[in-house]
mmCIF file of C-alpha atoms in Angstrom:
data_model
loop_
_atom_site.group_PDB
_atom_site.id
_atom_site.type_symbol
_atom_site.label_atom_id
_atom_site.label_comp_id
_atom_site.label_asym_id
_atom_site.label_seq_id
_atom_site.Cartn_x
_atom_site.Cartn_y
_atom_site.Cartn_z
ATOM 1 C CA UNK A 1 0.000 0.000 0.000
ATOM 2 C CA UNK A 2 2.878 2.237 1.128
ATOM 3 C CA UNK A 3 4.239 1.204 -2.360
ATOM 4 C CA UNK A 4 1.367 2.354 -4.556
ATOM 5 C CA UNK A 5 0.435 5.688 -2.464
ATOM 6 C CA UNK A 6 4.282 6.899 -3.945
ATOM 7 C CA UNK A 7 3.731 5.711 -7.007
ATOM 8 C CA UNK A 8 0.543 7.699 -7.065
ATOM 9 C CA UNK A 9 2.148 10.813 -6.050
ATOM 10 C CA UNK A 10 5.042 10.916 -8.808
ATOM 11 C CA UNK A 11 2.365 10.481 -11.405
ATOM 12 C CA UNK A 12 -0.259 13.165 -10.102
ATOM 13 C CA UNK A 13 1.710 16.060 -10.362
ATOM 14 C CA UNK A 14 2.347 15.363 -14.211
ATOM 15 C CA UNK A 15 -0.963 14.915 -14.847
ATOM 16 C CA UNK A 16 -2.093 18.471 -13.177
ATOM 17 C CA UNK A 17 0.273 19.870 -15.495
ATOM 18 C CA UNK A 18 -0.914 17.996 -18.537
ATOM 19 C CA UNK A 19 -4.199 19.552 -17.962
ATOM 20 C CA UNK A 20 -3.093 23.320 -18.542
ATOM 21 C CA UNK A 21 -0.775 22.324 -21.267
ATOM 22 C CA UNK A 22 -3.813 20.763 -23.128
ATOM 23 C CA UNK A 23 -6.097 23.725 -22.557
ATOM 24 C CA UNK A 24 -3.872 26.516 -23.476
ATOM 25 C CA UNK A 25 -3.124 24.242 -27.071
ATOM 26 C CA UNK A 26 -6.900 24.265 -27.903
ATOM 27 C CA UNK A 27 -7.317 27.679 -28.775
ATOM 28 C CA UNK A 28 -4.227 28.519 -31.148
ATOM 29 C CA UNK A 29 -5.791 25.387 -32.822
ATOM 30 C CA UNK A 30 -9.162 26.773 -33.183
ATOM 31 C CA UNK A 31 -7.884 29.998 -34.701
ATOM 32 C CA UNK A 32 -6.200 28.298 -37.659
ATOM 33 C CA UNK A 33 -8.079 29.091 -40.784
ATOM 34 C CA UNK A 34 -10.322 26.525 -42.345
ATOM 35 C CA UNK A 35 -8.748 24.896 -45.755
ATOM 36 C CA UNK A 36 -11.260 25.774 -48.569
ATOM 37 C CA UNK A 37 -11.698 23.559 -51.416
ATOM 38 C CA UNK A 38 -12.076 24.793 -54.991
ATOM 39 C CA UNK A 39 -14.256 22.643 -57.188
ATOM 40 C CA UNK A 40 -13.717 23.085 -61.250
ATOM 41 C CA UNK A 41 -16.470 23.296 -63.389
ATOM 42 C CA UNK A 42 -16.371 23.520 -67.073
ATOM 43 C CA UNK A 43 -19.741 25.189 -68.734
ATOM 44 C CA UNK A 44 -19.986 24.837 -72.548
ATOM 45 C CA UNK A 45 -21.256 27.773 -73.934
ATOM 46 C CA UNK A 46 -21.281 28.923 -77.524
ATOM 47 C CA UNK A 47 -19.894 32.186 -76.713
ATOM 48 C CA UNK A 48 -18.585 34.356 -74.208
ATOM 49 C CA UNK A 49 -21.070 35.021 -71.421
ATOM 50 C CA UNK A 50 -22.635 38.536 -71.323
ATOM 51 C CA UNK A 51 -24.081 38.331 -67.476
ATOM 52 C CA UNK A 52 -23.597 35.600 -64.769
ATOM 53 C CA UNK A 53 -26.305 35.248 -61.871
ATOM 54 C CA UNK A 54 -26.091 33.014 -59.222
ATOM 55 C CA UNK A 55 -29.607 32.463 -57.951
ATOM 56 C CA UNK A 56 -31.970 29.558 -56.609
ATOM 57 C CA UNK A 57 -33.475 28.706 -60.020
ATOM 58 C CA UNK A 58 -36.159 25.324 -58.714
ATOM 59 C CA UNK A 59 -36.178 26.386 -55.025
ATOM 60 C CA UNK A 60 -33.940 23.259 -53.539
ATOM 61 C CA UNK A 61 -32.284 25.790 -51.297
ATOM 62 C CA UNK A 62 -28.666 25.119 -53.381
ATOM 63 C CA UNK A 63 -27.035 27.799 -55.444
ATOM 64 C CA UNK A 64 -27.484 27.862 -59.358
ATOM 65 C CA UNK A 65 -26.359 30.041 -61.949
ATOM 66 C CA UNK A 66 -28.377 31.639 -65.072
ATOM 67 C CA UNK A 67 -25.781 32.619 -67.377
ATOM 68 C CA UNK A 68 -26.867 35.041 -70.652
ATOM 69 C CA UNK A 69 -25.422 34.343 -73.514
ATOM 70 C CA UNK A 70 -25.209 36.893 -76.979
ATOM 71 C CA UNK A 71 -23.282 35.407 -79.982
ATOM 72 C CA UNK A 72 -23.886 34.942 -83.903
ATOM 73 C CA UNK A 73 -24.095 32.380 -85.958
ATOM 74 C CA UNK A 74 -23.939 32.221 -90.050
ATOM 75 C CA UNK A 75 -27.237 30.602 -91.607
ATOM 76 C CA UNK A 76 -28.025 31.044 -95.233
ATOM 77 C CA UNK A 77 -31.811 32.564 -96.408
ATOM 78 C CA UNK A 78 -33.389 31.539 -99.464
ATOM 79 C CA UNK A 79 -34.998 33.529 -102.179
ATOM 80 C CA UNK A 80 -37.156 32.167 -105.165
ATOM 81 C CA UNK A 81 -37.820 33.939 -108.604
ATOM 82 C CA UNK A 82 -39.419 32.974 -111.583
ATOM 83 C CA UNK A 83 -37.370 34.111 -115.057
ATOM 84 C CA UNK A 84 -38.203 32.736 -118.272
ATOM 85 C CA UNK A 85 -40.662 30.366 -116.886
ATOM 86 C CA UNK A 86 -38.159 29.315 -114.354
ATOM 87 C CA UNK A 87 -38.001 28.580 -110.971
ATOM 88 C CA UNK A 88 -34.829 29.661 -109.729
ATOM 89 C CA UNK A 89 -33.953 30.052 -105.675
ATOM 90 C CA UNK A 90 -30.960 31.674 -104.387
ATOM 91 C CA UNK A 91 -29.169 30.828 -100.930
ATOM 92 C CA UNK A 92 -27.528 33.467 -99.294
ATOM 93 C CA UNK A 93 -25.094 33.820 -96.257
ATOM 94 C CA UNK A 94 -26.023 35.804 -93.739
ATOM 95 C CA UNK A 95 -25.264 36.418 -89.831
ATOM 96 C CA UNK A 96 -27.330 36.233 -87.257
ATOM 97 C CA UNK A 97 -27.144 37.587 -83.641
ATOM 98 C CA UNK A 98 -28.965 35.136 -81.355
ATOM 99 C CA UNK A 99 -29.396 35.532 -77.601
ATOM 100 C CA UNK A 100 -29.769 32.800 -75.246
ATOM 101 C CA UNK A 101 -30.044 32.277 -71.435
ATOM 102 C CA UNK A 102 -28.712 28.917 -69.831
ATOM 103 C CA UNK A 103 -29.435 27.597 -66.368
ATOM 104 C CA UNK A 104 -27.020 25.337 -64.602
ATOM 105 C CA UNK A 105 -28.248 23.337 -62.061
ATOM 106 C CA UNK A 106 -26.773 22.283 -58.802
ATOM 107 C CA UNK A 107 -26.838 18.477 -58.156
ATOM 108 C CA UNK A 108 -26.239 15.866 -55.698
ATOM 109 C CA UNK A 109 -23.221 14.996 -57.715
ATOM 110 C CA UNK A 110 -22.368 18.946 -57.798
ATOM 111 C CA UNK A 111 -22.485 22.096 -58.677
ATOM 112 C CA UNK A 112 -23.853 23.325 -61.827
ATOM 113 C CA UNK A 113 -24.010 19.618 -62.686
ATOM 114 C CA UNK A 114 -27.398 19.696 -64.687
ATOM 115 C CA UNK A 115 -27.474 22.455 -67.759
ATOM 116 C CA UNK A 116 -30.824 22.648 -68.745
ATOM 117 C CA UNK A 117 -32.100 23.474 -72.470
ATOM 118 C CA UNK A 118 -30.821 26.739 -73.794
ATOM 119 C CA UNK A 119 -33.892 29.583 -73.635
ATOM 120 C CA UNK A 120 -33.989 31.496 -76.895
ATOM 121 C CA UNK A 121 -34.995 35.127 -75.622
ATOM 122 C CA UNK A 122 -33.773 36.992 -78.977
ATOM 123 C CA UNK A 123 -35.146 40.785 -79.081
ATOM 124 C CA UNK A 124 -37.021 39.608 -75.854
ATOM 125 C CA UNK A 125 -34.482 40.497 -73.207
ATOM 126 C CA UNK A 126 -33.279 43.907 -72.209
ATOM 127 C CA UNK A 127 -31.774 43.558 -68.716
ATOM 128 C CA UNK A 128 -31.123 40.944 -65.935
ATOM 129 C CA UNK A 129 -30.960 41.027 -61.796
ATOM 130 C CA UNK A 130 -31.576 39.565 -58.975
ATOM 131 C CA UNK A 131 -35.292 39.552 -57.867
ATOM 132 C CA UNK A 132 -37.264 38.591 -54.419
ATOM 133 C CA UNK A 133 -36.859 35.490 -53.012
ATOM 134 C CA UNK A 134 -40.685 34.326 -53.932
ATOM 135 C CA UNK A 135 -39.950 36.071 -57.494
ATOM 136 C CA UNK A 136 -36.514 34.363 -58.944
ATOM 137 C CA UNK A 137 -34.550 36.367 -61.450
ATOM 138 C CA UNK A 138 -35.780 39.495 -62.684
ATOM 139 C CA UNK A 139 -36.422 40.352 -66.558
ATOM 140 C CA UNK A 140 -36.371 43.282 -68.414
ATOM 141 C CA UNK A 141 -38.832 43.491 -71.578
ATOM 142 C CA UNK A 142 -40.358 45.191 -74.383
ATOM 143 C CA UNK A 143 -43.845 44.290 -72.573
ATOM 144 C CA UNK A 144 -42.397 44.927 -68.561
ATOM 145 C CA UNK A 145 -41.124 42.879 -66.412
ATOM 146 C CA UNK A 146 -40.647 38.791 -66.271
ATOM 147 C CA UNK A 147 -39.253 36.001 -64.135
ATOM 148 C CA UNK A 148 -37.360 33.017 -64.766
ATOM 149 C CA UNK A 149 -38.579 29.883 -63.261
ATOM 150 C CA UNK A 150 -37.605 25.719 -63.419
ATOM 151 C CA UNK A 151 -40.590 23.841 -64.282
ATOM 152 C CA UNK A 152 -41.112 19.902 -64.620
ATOM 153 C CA UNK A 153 -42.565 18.343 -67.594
ATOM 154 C CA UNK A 154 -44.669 15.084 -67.279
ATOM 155 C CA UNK A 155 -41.722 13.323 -67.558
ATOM 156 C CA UNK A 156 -39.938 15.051 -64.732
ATOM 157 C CA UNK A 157 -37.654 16.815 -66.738
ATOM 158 C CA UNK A 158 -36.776 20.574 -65.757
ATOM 159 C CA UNK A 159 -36.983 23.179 -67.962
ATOM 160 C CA UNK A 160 -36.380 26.799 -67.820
ATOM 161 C CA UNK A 161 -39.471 29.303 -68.269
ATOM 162 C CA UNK A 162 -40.100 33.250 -68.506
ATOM 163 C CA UNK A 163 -43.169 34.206 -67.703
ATOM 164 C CA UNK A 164 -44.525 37.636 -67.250
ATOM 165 C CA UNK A 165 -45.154 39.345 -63.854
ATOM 166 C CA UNK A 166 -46.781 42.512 -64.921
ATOM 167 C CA UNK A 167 -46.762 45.009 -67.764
ATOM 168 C CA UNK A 168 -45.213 48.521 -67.855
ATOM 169 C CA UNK A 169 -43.325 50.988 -70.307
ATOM 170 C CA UNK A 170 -40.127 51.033 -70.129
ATOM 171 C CA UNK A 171 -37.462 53.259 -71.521
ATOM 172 C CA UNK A 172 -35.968 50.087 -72.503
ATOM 173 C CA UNK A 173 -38.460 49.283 -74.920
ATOM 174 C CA UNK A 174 -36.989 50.954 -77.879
ATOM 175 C CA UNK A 175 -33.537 49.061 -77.054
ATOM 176 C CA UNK A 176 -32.084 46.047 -79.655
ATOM 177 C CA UNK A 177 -29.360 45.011 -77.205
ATOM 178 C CA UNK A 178 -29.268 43.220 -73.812
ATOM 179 C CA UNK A 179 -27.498 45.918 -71.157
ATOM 180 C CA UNK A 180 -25.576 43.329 -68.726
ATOM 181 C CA UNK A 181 -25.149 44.304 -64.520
ATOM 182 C CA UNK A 182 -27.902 47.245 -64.707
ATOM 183 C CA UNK A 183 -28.700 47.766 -60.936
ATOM 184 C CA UNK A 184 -32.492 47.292 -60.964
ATOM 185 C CA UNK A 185 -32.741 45.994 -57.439
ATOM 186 C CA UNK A 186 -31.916 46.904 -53.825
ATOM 187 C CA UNK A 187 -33.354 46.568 -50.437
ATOM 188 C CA UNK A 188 -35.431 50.359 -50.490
ATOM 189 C CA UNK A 189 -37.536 49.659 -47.334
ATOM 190 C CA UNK A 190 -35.120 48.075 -45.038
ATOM 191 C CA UNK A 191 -37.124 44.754 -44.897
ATOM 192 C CA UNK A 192 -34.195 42.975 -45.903
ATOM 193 C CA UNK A 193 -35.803 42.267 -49.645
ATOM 194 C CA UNK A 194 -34.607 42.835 -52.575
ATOM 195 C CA UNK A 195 -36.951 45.747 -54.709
ATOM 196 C CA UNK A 196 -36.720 47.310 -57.828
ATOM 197 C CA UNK A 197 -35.833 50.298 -59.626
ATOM 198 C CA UNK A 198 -37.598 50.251 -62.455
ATOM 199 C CA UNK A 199 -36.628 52.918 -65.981
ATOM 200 C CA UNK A 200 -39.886 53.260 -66.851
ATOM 201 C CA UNK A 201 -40.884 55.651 -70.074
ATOM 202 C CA UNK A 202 -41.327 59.011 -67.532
ATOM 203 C CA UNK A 203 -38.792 57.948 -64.622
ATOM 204 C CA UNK A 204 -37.660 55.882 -62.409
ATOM 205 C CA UNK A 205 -40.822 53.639 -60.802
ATOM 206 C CA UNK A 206 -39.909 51.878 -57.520
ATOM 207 C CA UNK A 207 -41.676 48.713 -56.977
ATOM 208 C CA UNK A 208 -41.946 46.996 -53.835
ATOM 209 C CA UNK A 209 -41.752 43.529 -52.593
ATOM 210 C CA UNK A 210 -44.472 41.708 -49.905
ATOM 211 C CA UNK A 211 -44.445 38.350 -48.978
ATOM 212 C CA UNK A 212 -41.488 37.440 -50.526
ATOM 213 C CA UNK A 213 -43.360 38.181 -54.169
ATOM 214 C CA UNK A 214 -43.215 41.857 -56.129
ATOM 215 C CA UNK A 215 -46.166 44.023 -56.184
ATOM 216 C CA UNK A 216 -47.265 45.097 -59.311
ATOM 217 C CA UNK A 217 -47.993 48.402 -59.046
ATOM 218 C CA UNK A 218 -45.224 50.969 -58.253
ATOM 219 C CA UNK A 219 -45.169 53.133 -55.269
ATOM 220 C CA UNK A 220 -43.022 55.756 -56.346
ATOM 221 C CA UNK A 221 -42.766 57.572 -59.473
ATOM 222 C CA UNK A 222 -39.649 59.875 -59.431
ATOM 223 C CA UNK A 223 -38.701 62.045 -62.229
ATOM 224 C CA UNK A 224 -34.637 61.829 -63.163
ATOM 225 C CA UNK A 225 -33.176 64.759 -63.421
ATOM 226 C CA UNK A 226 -30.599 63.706 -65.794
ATOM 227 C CA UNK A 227 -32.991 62.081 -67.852
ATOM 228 C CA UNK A 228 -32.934 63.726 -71.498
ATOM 229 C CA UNK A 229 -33.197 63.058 -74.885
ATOM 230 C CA UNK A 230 -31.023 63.780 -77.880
ATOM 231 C CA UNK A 231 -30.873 64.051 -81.394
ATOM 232 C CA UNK A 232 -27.688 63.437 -83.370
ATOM 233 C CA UNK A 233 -28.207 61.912 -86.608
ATOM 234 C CA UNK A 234 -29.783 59.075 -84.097
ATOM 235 C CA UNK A 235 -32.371 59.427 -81.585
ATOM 236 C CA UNK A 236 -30.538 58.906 -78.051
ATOM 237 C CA UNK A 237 -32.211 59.003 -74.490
ATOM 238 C CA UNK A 238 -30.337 59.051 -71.532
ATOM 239 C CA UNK A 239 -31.952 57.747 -68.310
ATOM 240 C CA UNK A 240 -29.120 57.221 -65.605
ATOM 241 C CA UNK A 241 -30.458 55.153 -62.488
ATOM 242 C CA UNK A 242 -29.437 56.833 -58.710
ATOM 243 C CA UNK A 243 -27.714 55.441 -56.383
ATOM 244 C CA UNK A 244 -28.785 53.737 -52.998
ATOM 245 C CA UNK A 245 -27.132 54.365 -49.919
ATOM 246 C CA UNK A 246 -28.664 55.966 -46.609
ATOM 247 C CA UNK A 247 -26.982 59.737 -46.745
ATOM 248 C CA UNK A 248 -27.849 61.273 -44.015
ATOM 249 C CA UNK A 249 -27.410 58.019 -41.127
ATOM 250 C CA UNK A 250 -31.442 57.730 -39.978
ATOM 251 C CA UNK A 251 -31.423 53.943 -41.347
ATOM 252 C CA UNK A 252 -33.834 54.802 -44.339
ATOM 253 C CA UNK A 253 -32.223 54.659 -47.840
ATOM 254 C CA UNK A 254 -31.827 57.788 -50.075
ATOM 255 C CA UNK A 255 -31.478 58.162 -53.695
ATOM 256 C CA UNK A 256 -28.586 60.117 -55.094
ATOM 257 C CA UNK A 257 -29.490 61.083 -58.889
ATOM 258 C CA UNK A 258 -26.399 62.056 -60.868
ATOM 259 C CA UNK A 259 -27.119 65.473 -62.670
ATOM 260 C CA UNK A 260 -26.977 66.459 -66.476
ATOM 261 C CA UNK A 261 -23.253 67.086 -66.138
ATOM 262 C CA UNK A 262 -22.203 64.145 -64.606
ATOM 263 C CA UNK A 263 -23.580 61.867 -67.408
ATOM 264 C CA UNK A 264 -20.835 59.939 -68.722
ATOM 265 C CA UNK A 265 -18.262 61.399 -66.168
ATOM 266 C CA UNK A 266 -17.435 60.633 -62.639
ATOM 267 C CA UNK A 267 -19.770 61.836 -59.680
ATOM 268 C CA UNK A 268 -16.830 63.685 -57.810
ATOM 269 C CA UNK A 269 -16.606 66.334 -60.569
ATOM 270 C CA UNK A 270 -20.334 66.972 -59.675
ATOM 271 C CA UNK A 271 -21.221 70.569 -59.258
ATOM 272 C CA UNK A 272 -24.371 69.731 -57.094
ATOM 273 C CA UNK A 273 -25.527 66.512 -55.839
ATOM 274 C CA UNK A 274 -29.473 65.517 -56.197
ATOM 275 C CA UNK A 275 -31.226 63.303 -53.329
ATOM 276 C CA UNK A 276 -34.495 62.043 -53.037
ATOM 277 C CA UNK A 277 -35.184 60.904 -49.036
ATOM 278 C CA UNK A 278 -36.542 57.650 -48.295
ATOM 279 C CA UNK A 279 -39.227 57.720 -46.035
ATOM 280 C CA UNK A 280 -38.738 54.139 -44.649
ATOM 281 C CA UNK A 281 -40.952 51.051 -44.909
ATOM 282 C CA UNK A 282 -44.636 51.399 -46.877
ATOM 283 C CA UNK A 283 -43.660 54.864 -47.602
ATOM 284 C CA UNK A 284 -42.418 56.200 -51.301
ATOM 285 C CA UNK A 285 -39.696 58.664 -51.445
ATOM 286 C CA UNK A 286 -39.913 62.268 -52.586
ATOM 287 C CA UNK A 287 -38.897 64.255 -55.469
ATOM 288 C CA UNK A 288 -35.256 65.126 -55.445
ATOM 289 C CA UNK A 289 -35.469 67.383 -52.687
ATOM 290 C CA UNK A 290 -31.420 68.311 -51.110
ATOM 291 C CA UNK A 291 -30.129 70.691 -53.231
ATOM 292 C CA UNK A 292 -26.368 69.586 -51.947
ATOM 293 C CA UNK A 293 -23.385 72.053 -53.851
ATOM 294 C CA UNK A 294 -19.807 70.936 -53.713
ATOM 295 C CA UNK A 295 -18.130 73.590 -53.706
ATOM 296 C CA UNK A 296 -16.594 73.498 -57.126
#
C-alpha cells in the first residue's frame, strides 16, 4: 500500500500539469483558418457570357447560376424567282445575332451539374438582376417585367421558363441590345428584400416587394433629373439610375441622382448633388429634394 500511495504521487503532479498544457493548445488550434476547397467546373457555352447570376433557379435551397449568352451564328436565307418560266432560288449567307439564357443546375453529384435546355430570348431580353426570393430572377422586356422559373414536364424533366409578372413601359423598350449588370434591385424599405428600380418611359418607378413576391404596381414615381433626350443623326435618351445608400445616417435609404453634367463622367466632378429621401418602410420617397453644392 505504502508502495502504490508513492507511485501515485510521482504520477499526479504530471498529470495536473498535462491539464493546462492541453487547454492553453486548444485555442491557437481553433484559430487556424479553415482549408477551402475549390471545385472546377467547365460550362460549354457557344460564346462568351454577357451576365452571370447566381440564384436559386427550382427552389432546392442550393445555389445555381443563369448565365446570358449573346453570340452569332452564319445561316443562309433563301430567295425564289421565276425568269423565263423558271423557278430559280438563291441561298444566301447571312449572320445572325442570337441571344440565349442557360441555367445550370446544382446536383447531388455537384455544382452546376445539370445544364438545362438553352432559352432562346432573342429581341425579348433587355436587362437581368436579382429579384425577391418568392420572385426568382428578374427580366427586363419590351412588354415589362418577367421572371425566370424551373418547371417539370410530365416526364420530370426541368426546364427553364419566362413568364410575365406585370406590364409597364419602359425606356428600354426601344432598345435592340441586352445591357448586362444594370442595378435594378436593392433593399429600399429596409425589410431585408430585394426591390426594384424600375426605368420606366417618364422615370424611375420603384416597386416593392411583400411576402417574398413583387407588387405590381409601383409606389413611387420619381422624375430623373438627368434624364434627357437627344438628337444626333440618331435618336438617343439618356436615363441614368441613382444610387442607394442611406446619406444622411437615420437607417432609411436615399437616392442620389447624378445630374446632367455628370452623365458619362465621374460623380466627384459633380457641381451639385441631387437626393431624393426615403421615407422608410410602406412609404415612397420624394422628389429630389437636397439641393447639396460641392463647392466646385
Amino acid at each position: 500500500m505504502d508502495r502504490c500511495h508513492r507511485l501515485t504521487s510521482r504520477i499526479r503532479p504530471w498529470l495536473l500539469l498535462g491539464l493546462p498544457l492541453f487547454v492553453l493548445c486548444a485555442p491557437s488550434l481553433a484559430r487556424q483558418p479553415a482549408t477551402l476547397s475549390y471545385h472546377s467546373v467547365q460550362l460549354e457555352l457557344p460564346g462568351p457570357p454577357a451576365q452571370l447570376l447566381p440564384c436559386d433557379l427550382d427552389g432546392d435551397g442550393s445555389g445555381d447560376l443563369l448565365v446570358v449568352v449573346a453570340y452569332t451564328t452564319w445561316d443562309r436565307v433563301t430567295f425564289d424567282r421565276v425568269e423565263e418560266a423558271m423557278m430559280i432560288t438563291d441561298v444566301v449567307p447571312a449572320l445572325f445575332d442570337r441571344r440565349e439564357v442557360r441555367a445550370f443546375l446544382t446536383t447531388p453529384q455537384g455544382p452546376f451539374d445539370l445544364a438545362l435546355e438553352p432559352l432562346d430570348v432573342s429581341g425579348r431580353l433587355r436587362a437581368l438582376a436579382p429579384g425577391p426570393e418568392g420572385t426568382g430572377p428578374l427580366a427586363l422586356t419590351p412588354e415589362g417585367v418577367a421572371g425566370f422559373a424551373v418547371v417539370r414536364d410530365e416526364s420530370g424533366t426541368p426546364r427553364l421558363v419566362i413568364r410575365p409578372l406585370f406590364d409597364a413601359p419602359t425606356a428600354l423598350a426601344a432598345a435592340e441590345v441586352f445591357l448586362p449588370n444594370l442595378p435594378l434591385t436593392a433593399d429600399l424599405d429596409g425589410d431585408d428584400h430585394l426591390d426594384l428600380l424600375f426605368p420606366g418611359a417618364g422615370g424611375v418607378e420603384i416597386y416593392l416587394s411583400r411576402d417574398g413576391s413583387l407588387e405590381t404596381s409601383p409606389t413611387s414615381h420619381l422624375e430623373v433629373p438627368a434624364d434627357r433626350v437627344e438628337n444626333a443623326g440618331v435618336k438617343l435618351r439618356r436615363l441614368p439610375l441613382p444610387s442607394v445608400s442611406d446619406l444622411d445616417g437615420d437607417g432609411t435609404v436615399d437616392l442620389l441622382h447624378p445630374t446632367p453634367e455628370t452623365v458619362g463622367g465621374e460623380m466627384d466632378e459633380a457641381r451639385e448633388l441631387l437626393v431624393s429621401r426615403g421615407l422608410g418602410a410602406n412609404e415612397s420617397f420624394r422628389e429630389p429634394e437636397w439641393n447639396i453644392r460641392s463647392g466646385i
